[in-house]
Every structure is written in C-alpha cells, then in structure tokens.
Amino acid sequence: MRTILVTGGAGFIGSNFVRMVLEEHPDIRVVNLDKLTYAGNLENLEGYRDHPNHIFVKGDICDGALVESLISTYKIDAVINFAAESHVDRSLEEPGIFIETNVKGTLTLLKIALEKKLERFVQISTDEVYGSLGPEGKFTEATPLSPNSPYSASKASADMLVQAFGHSWGLRYNITRCSNNYGPYQFPEKMIPLMIHNALKDKPLPVYGDGMHIRDWLYVYDHCTAVWKVLTEAQPGRVYNIGGNNEKHNLDVVRLILKALGKPESLITFVKDRPGHDRRYAIDSSRIMAELNWRPSVSFEEGLSRTIRWYLEHSEWLNHVVSGQYQDYYKRMYSNR
Ligand code: NAD
Ligand code: TYD
C-alpha cells in the first residue's frame, strides 16, 4: 500500500492520525480531504502541511466528482473515513447536516471505493452506535446497534451501509468503534477541552445532570495506532471495538482537571441534562487485542496530564478556535441550561 485517502484529516482524531502516519510510516503518502467545517482547522496540521508525503485538499466527501478525481489522480489504495459531524449536542440542535455528511457522504465514498476496487475502506465509527449500558457489562462487537442520538443514529446508518457494500458486492472494509477520545487538538465543545478552557478562564464548568454518567476514555494517539493496525493487518469484513479500559464518572474527570490546574471545585456548576443522555459506555477491546496485538500505551493519568500541558502550551491555538463562531455556539448551547 502506498497512498491513502484520509478524510476529515484536519479534525481532532484525523489530524493526530495524519501526523502519526507521516512521522512513523515514511513509505506512505497521505491525501487529506477535509471540508474545514468549524471543527476542521489547518492549524491542527501545523508543521506537516508542507510535508512531502502530505497533500491537503479542501473539499466535501459528498462531492463524488472530487473524490473520484482524487482517487484516480493519486492512485489511492485505501480510504480511512474520519470525516463526520461529531458532536452529540449539535446533532440534537440540527440533525440534518449529520445525515448529509455522516450518511450521504459515507455512501458517496463507498460507491467510488467499490467502483475503483480499492484495497480497503476503513470506516471510523463510534461505541455510541451501541446505545447506553446499565451498571454492568461492556459493548462487544456482537452488541446490537441501538443508537440514541441523531449523531449516533447517523453513524450507525453509515456502519450498516458499509456492511451492506461488503455483503452485497464484496467491498473490502473494516469498521472501528472507539470510545471517547481526548488529547491535543480536540475542539473545546467536547467535555475535556471545554472544561480545561473554562477552568483556565475561571468560568463555570457546566456538568450535565448529576455528573454520574460514565465514559471510557482513550488517549487519541492510542486510537490512531489501533486504526493503523486495522488498516494494515486486519482481515477484511471485521469490526473492531477500541477502548482504553478507563471508565470514569464525568464529575471525577472534571475534579481531576481542576486539581491539575490548581482551580477550586466551586467552579463546578450542575446544569440541565442533555436530552436522552446515554448513561454509561464501556468497551470490550479483547478482539483487537487478541487478533491484532494492539494495546493502549498511555494511562488516563498520564494522558490527562499531557493533554492539560498541551492546552497550556497552545494558548494561541485555543484563542483562535474560541474566537467568533464558538462564542455564539457557547451562548446558544449553555444560556438556557
Ligand atoms: P472532529 O469534529 O474533530 O473532526 C471532523 C473533521 O471532519 C473536521 O476536520 C471537519 O472539517 C471534517 N468534515 C466534516 N464534514 C465533512 C465533509 N462533509 N467532508 C469532508 N470533511 C468533513 O471529529 P473527531 O472527534 O476527530 O472524530 C473523527 C471521527 O471519529 C468521526 O467519524 C467520529 O464519529 C469518530 N469518533 C470520534 C470519537 C471522539 O471521542 N471524538 C470517538 C469515537 C469515534
Ligand atoms: P462529549 O465530550 O460531548 O462526548 P459524548 O457525548 O460523545 O460522550 O461528552 C462527554 C460526557 O460529558 C457526556 O456524558 C456529556 C458530558 N458533558 C458535560 O457534562 N458537560 C459539557 O459541557 C459537555 C460538552 C459534556
């Protein structure tokens, strides 16, 4: 395999993946297709934009003619589809764009991947397609899909389309379903960077509901190494859960952030809960560990401290992304909670 098409490679996980590939796999050329929505940011690729193995293209995965020409021009071998609308709260406000990008955009990519007989199509999905857990048990790859938000419903739809293309026409695909990621370059609408940002500004930290919801956190670099293993070592048609075995209550994560920054717990503010808020996610990663020998390399304590340090050292990046539209979003989303 020589050239890969990474979609959404200017977003949080995509840009971490592109950097990892350029650093660690010098025989790979990356064509990076990203629409640069509010979540996509060329500053996420700082230092790598002009890398000789990196070609950045601003464009939409729904634009079939563009995708087709990129695949022909650059002789693409595989697609890794990170591009998505990715935030649950936004999907509750405006679900339509989630169908456009996450469902129709994926369908566009699938049709062309099949027609061009690509070696592999890797769909980056999420554990949220499985719905919510009670106090016991974990999601396995056999857990039925039961999405609860427009975001997770759009991701589950995309997963089913990918599987249908494999089943009906033999598309060589994999699907990865990862738990919540955190780390450098995450947009501060997601919990961890939002709480870090607010704490740094001595603003209230808005905890939804009782704060006892559980997420299973994975440092973003470890997600990237898992995707690389799936791309290069997995049998086609396999689905892989990816998780860090790091279940935490939201409130505990918020407390750790405050402690690390030397800020008082009085900044914690309980606000109105998210409608339909999934109570608990927990991932059983035993398949990827057994079949592909993948292991997470960063503990939660180490990952959180690296992440906080990164945000402290990148105040310019943070100031840029929270200017303008972000302020409107924040007012809209949090003023009536
Ligand atoms: P993100 O919102 O930070 O980045 C998404 C990127 O996709 C942005 O750069 C955006 O510009 C781009 N994009 C959006 N619509 C596009 C379109 N129509 N055409 C081309 N590019 C488009 O998201 P993220 O957190 O990096 O998530 C990446 C992927 O991983 C998503 O598919 C998401 O569902 C999945 N995922 C995320 C998490 C998480 O914790 N963040 C966990 C599991 C899975
Ligand atoms: P988020 O980062 O939006 O990821 P997801 O909803 O996809 O899991 O949220 C993580 C958890 O944090 C989730 O239980 C919702 C909660 N949360 C808050 O309590 N306050 C906030 O301001 C945000 C953005 C999230």
XYZ file of C-alpha atoms and ligand atoms in Angstrom:
406
model
C 0.000 0.000 0.000
C 1.414 3.393 -0.946
C -1.204 6.152 -0.966
C -4.099 6.520 1.444
C -7.016 8.931 1.339
C -7.714 10.230 4.842
C -10.982 12.156 5.110
C -11.510 14.609 7.966
C -7.752 14.824 8.470
C -7.916 18.416 9.723
C -10.170 17.470 12.644
C -9.142 16.222 16.062
C -8.539 12.496 15.524
C -7.858 12.752 11.790
C -5.045 15.279 12.265
C -3.482 13.162 15.018
C -3.666 10.182 12.638
C -2.121 12.100 9.727
C 0.752 13.285 11.939
C 1.340 9.755 13.226
C 1.444 8.292 9.702
C 3.793 10.991 8.372
C 6.107 10.572 11.378
C 6.120 6.799 11.688
C 5.464 5.456 8.170
C 7.677 7.314 5.693
C 6.716 4.980 2.825
C 3.090 6.191 2.918
C 1.680 9.169 1.044
C -1.396 10.804 2.612
C -4.046 12.626 0.620
C -6.064 14.542 3.202
C -9.597 15.593 2.164
C -11.346 17.911 4.603
C -14.173 20.414 4.212
C -12.774 22.602 7.001
C -16.041 22.977 8.890
C -15.970 24.774 12.245
C -14.226 21.619 13.577
C -11.595 21.365 10.869
C -8.565 23.570 11.250
C -5.358 23.747 9.260
C -3.577 24.810 12.447
C -4.118 21.194 13.566
C -1.611 20.221 10.876
C 0.991 22.836 11.844
C 4.439 21.676 10.771
C 3.043 18.940 8.496
C 1.069 20.852 5.874
C 4.036 21.013 3.513
C 5.387 17.583 4.371
C 6.488 15.913 1.102
C 4.204 12.923 1.745
C 1.132 15.063 2.532
C -1.355 16.526 0.061
C -4.128 18.594 1.598
C -7.340 19.131 -0.393
C -10.181 21.316 0.875
C -13.419 19.625 -0.164
C -16.514 17.697 0.760
C -16.837 13.898 0.948
C -20.304 14.366 -0.587
C -18.642 15.682 -3.780
C -18.382 12.459 -5.786
C -16.599 14.033 -8.751
C -13.875 15.394 -6.487
C -13.454 12.104 -4.602
C -13.267 10.186 -7.879
C -10.662 12.501 -9.327
C -8.511 12.301 -6.180
C -8.624 8.512 -6.231
C -7.609 8.400 -9.905
C -5.048 11.205 -9.832
C -3.207 9.968 -6.756
C -3.786 6.230 -7.333
C -5.316 5.809 -3.895
C -5.072 2.318 -2.380
C -7.312 2.752 0.670
C -9.740 5.190 2.278
C -9.865 5.918 6.004
C -13.069 7.835 6.664
C -12.772 10.077 9.723
C -14.859 12.904 8.214
C -18.024 13.480 10.189
C -20.161 15.829 12.146
C -19.119 14.549 15.546
C -20.833 16.381 18.396
C -23.947 14.932 20.076
C -25.230 18.298 21.365
C -25.079 19.818 17.871
C -26.935 16.797 16.469
C -29.762 17.490 18.919
C -29.945 21.058 17.589
C -29.500 20.434 13.865
C -29.649 16.753 12.812
C -29.846 17.371 9.041
C -26.150 18.015 8.466
C -25.360 14.766 10.322
C -27.353 12.848 7.700
C -25.657 14.755 4.883
C -22.074 14.163 5.938
C -22.199 11.022 8.036
C -24.654 9.041 5.918
C -24.719 10.504 2.397
C -21.017 11.414 2.489
C -20.101 7.870 3.518
C -22.350 6.479 0.778
C -20.559 8.640 -1.798
C -17.182 7.329 -0.647
C -18.426 3.722 -0.629
C -19.729 3.845 -4.203
C -16.424 5.170 -5.502
C -14.297 2.831 -3.361
C -16.213 -0.102 -4.834
C -16.053 1.149 -8.415
C -12.309 1.804 -8.123
C -11.738 -1.589 -6.458
C -9.809 -0.107 -3.558
C -7.797 -2.451 -1.370
C -9.531 -1.322 1.805
C -12.213 1.010 3.193
C -11.885 1.753 6.900
C -14.918 3.379 8.487
C -14.173 5.218 11.731
C -17.256 4.641 13.808
C -18.008 5.016 17.488
C -19.089 2.982 20.506
C -22.140 5.280 20.668
C -23.830 3.169 17.965
C -24.428 0.522 20.665
C -26.545 2.880 22.812
C -26.253 3.057 26.576
C -25.228 0.473 29.207
C -26.590 -0.196 32.673
C -24.165 -0.530 35.589
C -22.773 -3.890 34.378
C -21.263 -5.268 31.184
C -19.390 -3.857 28.210
C -20.039 -3.392 24.500
C -18.661 -6.207 22.340
C -18.744 -6.314 18.550
C -21.820 -8.579 18.886
C -23.832 -5.997 20.859
C -26.849 -4.953 18.755
C -26.779 -1.416 17.390
C -29.194 0.771 19.337
C -28.238 4.409 18.806
C -29.922 7.078 20.921
C -28.893 10.460 19.498
C -29.133 11.795 15.941
C -25.312 11.680 15.896
C -25.107 8.009 16.852
C -28.066 7.167 14.589
C -26.226 8.696 11.622
C -23.038 6.789 12.493
C -24.958 3.515 12.863
C -26.588 4.116 9.458
C -23.174 4.607 7.915
C -21.881 1.393 9.537
C -24.800 -0.553 8.098
C -24.185 0.855 4.629
C -20.528 -0.144 4.847
C -21.509 -3.689 5.851
C -24.128 -3.820 3.082
C -21.479 -2.884 0.486
C -19.269 -5.665 1.803
C -22.082 -8.197 1.881
C -23.633 -7.318 -1.480
C -20.628 -6.501 -3.623
C -17.553 -7.684 -1.746
C -16.167 -4.283 -0.715
C -13.075 -4.921 1.409
C -13.929 -2.970 4.536
C -13.317 -2.676 8.253
C -15.236 -0.733 10.861
C -13.679 0.562 14.076
C -15.787 1.557 17.069
C -13.812 3.544 19.574
C -14.759 5.012 22.926
C -14.332 8.697 23.871
C -11.005 10.170 22.783
C -9.087 13.001 24.400
C -5.755 14.665 23.714
C -4.151 17.512 21.733
C -6.158 19.453 19.116
C -9.619 18.499 20.396
C -12.174 21.227 19.752
C -13.421 22.722 23.053
C -17.038 21.757 22.533
C -16.189 18.255 23.810
C -16.087 17.759 27.542
C -12.400 17.550 28.424
C -11.100 20.541 26.410
C -14.213 22.580 27.256
C -13.596 22.053 30.977
C -9.880 22.845 30.627
C -10.676 26.026 28.703
C -13.315 27.203 31.186
C -11.111 26.420 34.183
C -8.254 28.413 32.656
C -10.628 31.381 32.283
C -12.121 30.874 35.783
C -15.527 30.330 34.151
C -18.152 27.863 35.485
C -17.647 24.220 34.465
C -21.073 23.028 33.186
C -21.636 19.425 34.289
C -24.742 17.893 32.714
C -27.299 16.328 35.087
C -25.821 14.665 38.164
C -22.352 14.214 36.625
C -22.500 10.452 37.241
C -22.521 9.479 33.566
C -19.633 7.218 32.631
C -17.341 7.429 29.608
C -14.472 5.060 28.772
C -11.569 7.375 27.855
C -8.797 6.638 25.346
C -5.810 8.861 24.567
C -6.057 9.858 20.900
C -2.627 8.510 19.916
C -3.715 5.041 21.024
C -6.823 5.273 18.835
C -4.553 6.163 15.896
C -2.257 3.158 16.420
C -5.335 0.907 16.568
C -6.675 2.283 13.265
C -3.263 1.762 11.675
C -3.225 -1.875 12.779
C -6.717 -2.411 11.410
C -5.758 -0.827 8.079
C -2.588 -2.842 7.663
C -3.202 -6.150 9.467
C -6.927 -6.923 9.726
C -8.871 -9.357 7.593
C -11.497 -7.507 5.550
C -15.049 -7.582 6.909
C -14.009 -7.471 10.578
C -15.385 -4.922 13.047
C -13.155 -3.846 15.941
C -14.034 -2.165 19.219
C -11.274 0.078 20.581
C -11.146 1.282 24.169
C -8.793 2.111 26.983
C -10.454 0.285 29.873
C -10.725 3.656 31.583
C -14.242 4.145 32.816
C -14.698 7.404 34.696
C -17.639 9.400 36.006
C -17.753 12.819 34.338
C -17.614 14.538 37.720
C -14.389 12.743 38.625
C -12.770 13.819 35.355
C -13.802 17.421 35.976
C -12.384 17.279 39.510
C -9.076 15.914 38.198
C -8.842 18.780 35.695
C -9.499 21.378 38.405
C -6.932 19.774 40.690
C -4.280 19.685 37.954
C -4.852 23.367 37.193
C -4.983 24.413 40.865
C -8.545 25.731 40.481
C -11.359 25.480 43.087
C -14.168 22.902 42.878
C -16.589 25.802 43.389
C -16.284 26.358 39.621
C -18.334 23.174 39.061
C -21.896 24.053 38.037
C -24.573 21.418 37.550
C -26.690 22.319 34.520
C -29.742 20.895 32.771
C -29.070 17.428 31.409
C -28.646 16.616 27.721
C -31.897 15.122 26.342
C -31.602 11.333 26.076
C -28.140 11.427 27.657
C -26.503 7.970 27.455
C -25.649 6.886 30.996
C -22.667 4.628 30.523
C -20.284 3.495 27.800
C -17.709 0.743 28.311
C -15.775 -1.075 25.617
C -14.564 -4.642 25.476
C -11.436 -4.430 23.277
C -10.451 -8.055 23.573
C -10.892 -8.779 19.845
C -8.394 -6.167 18.623
C -6.018 -7.117 21.439
C -6.134 -10.817 20.573
C -6.265 -10.621 16.764
C -4.030 -7.619 16.098
C -1.991 -7.485 19.287
C -2.976 -3.848 19.895
C -2.536 -2.322 23.364
C -3.163 1.211 24.627
C 0.157 2.803 25.582
C -0.917 5.825 27.651
C -2.646 5.598 31.046
C -5.500 8.002 31.808
C -3.446 9.884 34.421
C -0.531 10.335 32.002
C -2.816 11.177 29.063
C -4.774 13.775 31.017
C -1.636 15.434 32.285
C -0.152 15.507 28.735
C -3.418 16.948 27.426
C -3.606 19.683 30.057
C 0.046 20.572 29.410
C -0.663 20.718 25.669
C -3.541 23.180 26.155
C -1.410 25.308 28.484
C 1.355 25.427 25.879
C -1.003 26.121 22.954
C -2.961 29.113 24.198
C -2.713 30.714 20.752
C -4.406 27.686 19.119
C -7.100 27.755 21.804
C -7.654 31.508 21.441
C -8.070 31.141 17.674
C -10.611 28.327 17.859
C -12.737 30.003 20.537
C -12.973 33.308 18.704
C -16.010 34.232 16.600
C -18.460 31.393 15.944
C -17.504 29.494 19.092
C -18.792 32.327 21.286
C -22.185 32.218 19.542
C -22.288 28.430 19.916
C -21.447 28.628 23.618
C -24.142 31.232 24.287
C -26.740 29.263 22.334
C -25.895 25.932 23.938
C -25.365 26.923 27.560
C -27.504 30.044 28.184
C -30.751 28.156 28.826
C -29.287 25.183 30.696
P -13.948 16.414 14.532
O -15.306 17.029 14.551
O -12.863 16.989 15.360
O -13.401 16.373 13.022
C -14.201 16.068 11.927
C -13.467 16.553 10.671
O -14.269 16.199 9.538
C -13.276 18.073 10.617
O -11.957 18.363 10.219
C -14.279 18.534 9.564
O -13.845 19.690 8.863
C -14.333 17.317 8.664
N -15.594 17.240 7.903
C -16.861 17.403 8.394
N -17.743 17.269 7.384
C -17.023 16.991 6.264
C -17.380 16.725 4.917
N -18.662 16.730 4.518
N -16.401 16.480 4.019
C -15.098 16.484 4.405
N -14.701 16.742 5.669
C -15.662 16.985 6.584
O -14.201 14.888 14.882
P -13.255 13.850 15.625
O -13.527 13.897 17.073
O -11.867 13.990 15.126
O -13.872 12.479 15.083
C -13.373 11.862 13.894
C -14.139 10.584 13.638
O -14.011 9.701 14.736
C -15.647 10.802 13.449
O -16.087 9.953 12.420
C -16.249 10.397 14.785
O -17.563 9.901 14.610
C -15.288 9.315 15.216
N -15.136 9.119 16.667
C -14.858 10.173 17.486
C -14.668 9.955 18.847
C -14.308 11.088 19.790
O -14.226 10.876 21.004
N -14.039 12.296 19.312
C -14.767 8.670 19.375
C -15.056 7.604 18.507
C -15.226 7.850 17.154
P -18.793 14.750 24.973
O -17.367 15.160 25.071
O -19.758 15.651 24.294
O -18.800 13.285 24.316
P -20.035 12.247 24.117
O -21.293 12.908 24.430
O -19.914 11.930 22.659
O -19.717 11.099 25.013
O -19.331 14.485 26.442
C -18.709 13.558 27.321
C -19.553 13.479 28.576
O -19.503 14.748 29.244
C -21.020 13.219 28.292
O -21.550 12.386 29.317
C -21.662 14.601 28.362
C -20.811 15.314 29.397
N -20.669 16.792 29.214
C -20.931 17.648 30.283
O -21.273 17.219 31.398
N -20.781 18.995 30.084
C -20.433 19.520 28.875
O -20.335 20.772 28.740
C -20.159 18.619 27.791
C -19.753 19.149 26.441
C -20.303 17.261 28.004
